[in-house]
Amino acid sequence: MRAGVLALALSLGPAAAAQEEALRLPSGQAARLFEVLTDRPAGGGPIYRFRYVAEGFSAGAERLDAISADLAWLCEAHALPRIPNSGPRPGRVIISLADRGSEFGVYDEAVTQVFEAYRVEGDRCIWEMF
């Protein structure tokens, strides 16, 4: 795991995350939480990374709208309720969706993965262009 990135204890250890029920996304795809990571860059609020896996996931321009809706739904319906209410609010929430698990920060050409960054406003995730 990359220096400065720590696994976040949100009452979910790696084994618990693997056992969590599949989430039915707006597109109909089923996804599971793979892991949650956090770090705190200098001068900003914490960044929460929620990484999800959906077997058979594929990306492509023709699926852009469905994928965007799935990522936004994962942020608002699943990730935000799992961020602690005490302490500093997140500077960003990053949602990723992949066809299989992979080591964070390590490129693997066999993995299909997409991700988006959001800022949090109340109970809403607002898309942030990279």
Coordinates of N, CA, C and O in Angstrom, one line a residue, residues 71-85 89-90 93 118-127:
L71 N -21.8 5.5 -10.2 CA -20.8 6.0 -9.3 C -21.4 7.1 -8.3 O -21.1 7.1 -7.1
A72 N -22.3 7.9 -8.9 CA -22.9 8.9 -8.0 C -23.8 8.3 -7.0 O -23.8 8.7 -5.8
W73 N -24.5 7.2 -7.4 CA -25.4 6.5 -6.4 C -24.5 5.8 -5.3 O -24.9 5.9 -4.1
L74 N -23.4 5.2 -5.7 CA -22.5 4.6 -4.7 C -22.1 5.7 -3.7 O -22.0 5.4 -2.5
C75 N -21.7 6.9 -4.2 CA -21.3 7.9 -3.3 C -22.4 8.3 -2.3 O -22.1 8.3 -1.1
E76 N -23.5 8.6 -2.8 CA -24.6 9.1 -1.9 C -25.3 8.1 -1.1 O -25.5 8.3 0.1
A77 N -25.6 6.9 -1.7 CA -26.4 5.9 -1.0 C -25.5 5.0 -0.1 O -26.0 4.5 0.9
H78 N -24.2 4.8 -0.5 CA -23.4 3.8 0.3 C -22.2 4.4 1.0 O -22.0 4.2 2.2
A79 N -21.5 5.3 0.3 CA -20.3 5.8 0.9 C -20.6 6.9 2.0 O -20.0 6.8 3.1
L80 N -21.4 7.9 1.7 CA -21.6 9.0 2.6 C -22.1 8.5 4.0 O -21.6 8.9 5.0
P81 N -23.1 7.5 4.0 CA -23.5 7.1 5.3 C -22.4 6.4 6.2 O -22.6 6.2 7.4
R82 N -21.3 6.0 5.5 CA -20.3 5.3 6.2 C -19.1 6.2 6.7 O -18.2 5.7 7.3
I83 N -19.2 7.5 6.3 CA -18.2 8.4 6.8 C -18.5 8.9 8.2 O -19.7 9.3 8.4
P84 N -17.6 8.8 9.1 CA -17.9 9.3 10.5 C -18.4 10.7 10.5 O -18.0 11.6 9.8
N85 N -19.4 10.9 11.4 CA -20.0 12.2 11.6 C -19.1 13.1 12.5 O -19.3 14.3 12.4
R89 N -14.9 17.0 8.1 CA -15.6 16.5 6.9 C -14.7 16.3 5.8 O -13.6 16.9 5.7
P90 N -15.0 15.3 4.9 CA -14.1 15.0 3.9 C -13.8 16.1 2.9 O -14.8 16.9 2.6
V93 N -14.5 12.7 -1.8 CA -14.8 11.3 -1.7 C -14.5 10.8 -3.2 O -15.0 11.3 -4.1
Y118 N -15.7 13.4 -5.8 CA -16.9 14.2 -5.5 C -16.5 15.1 -4.3 O -15.7 14.7 -3.4
R119 N -17.1 16.2 -4.2 CA -17.1 17.0 -2.9 C -18.4 16.8 -2.2 O -19.4 16.5 -2.9
V120 N -18.4 16.9 -0.9 CA -19.6 16.6 -0.2 C -20.2 17.9 0.3 O -19.6 18.8 0.8
E121 N -21.5 18.0 -0.1 CA -22.3 19.2 0.4 C -23.6 18.6 1.0 O -24.5 18.1 0.4
G122 N -23.6 18.6 2.4 CA -24.7 18.0 3.1 C -24.7 16.5 2.9 O -23.8 15.8 3.1
D123 N -25.8 16.1 2.4 CA -26.0 14.6 2.1 C -25.9 14.4 0.6 O -26.4 13.4 0.1
R124 N -25.2 15.2 -0.1 CA -25.1 15.1 -1.6 C -23.6 15.0 -2.0 O -22.7 15.6 -1.4
C125 N -23.4 14.2 -3.0 CA -22.0 14.1 -3.6 C -22.1 15.0 -4.9 O -22.9 14.7 -5.8
I126 N -21.2 16.0 -5.0 CA -21.1 16.8 -6.2 C -19.9 16.5 -7.0 O -18.8 16.5 -6.5
W127 N -20.1 16.1 -8.2 CA -19.1 15.6 -9.1 C -18.0 16.7 -9.3 O -18.3 17.9 -9.5

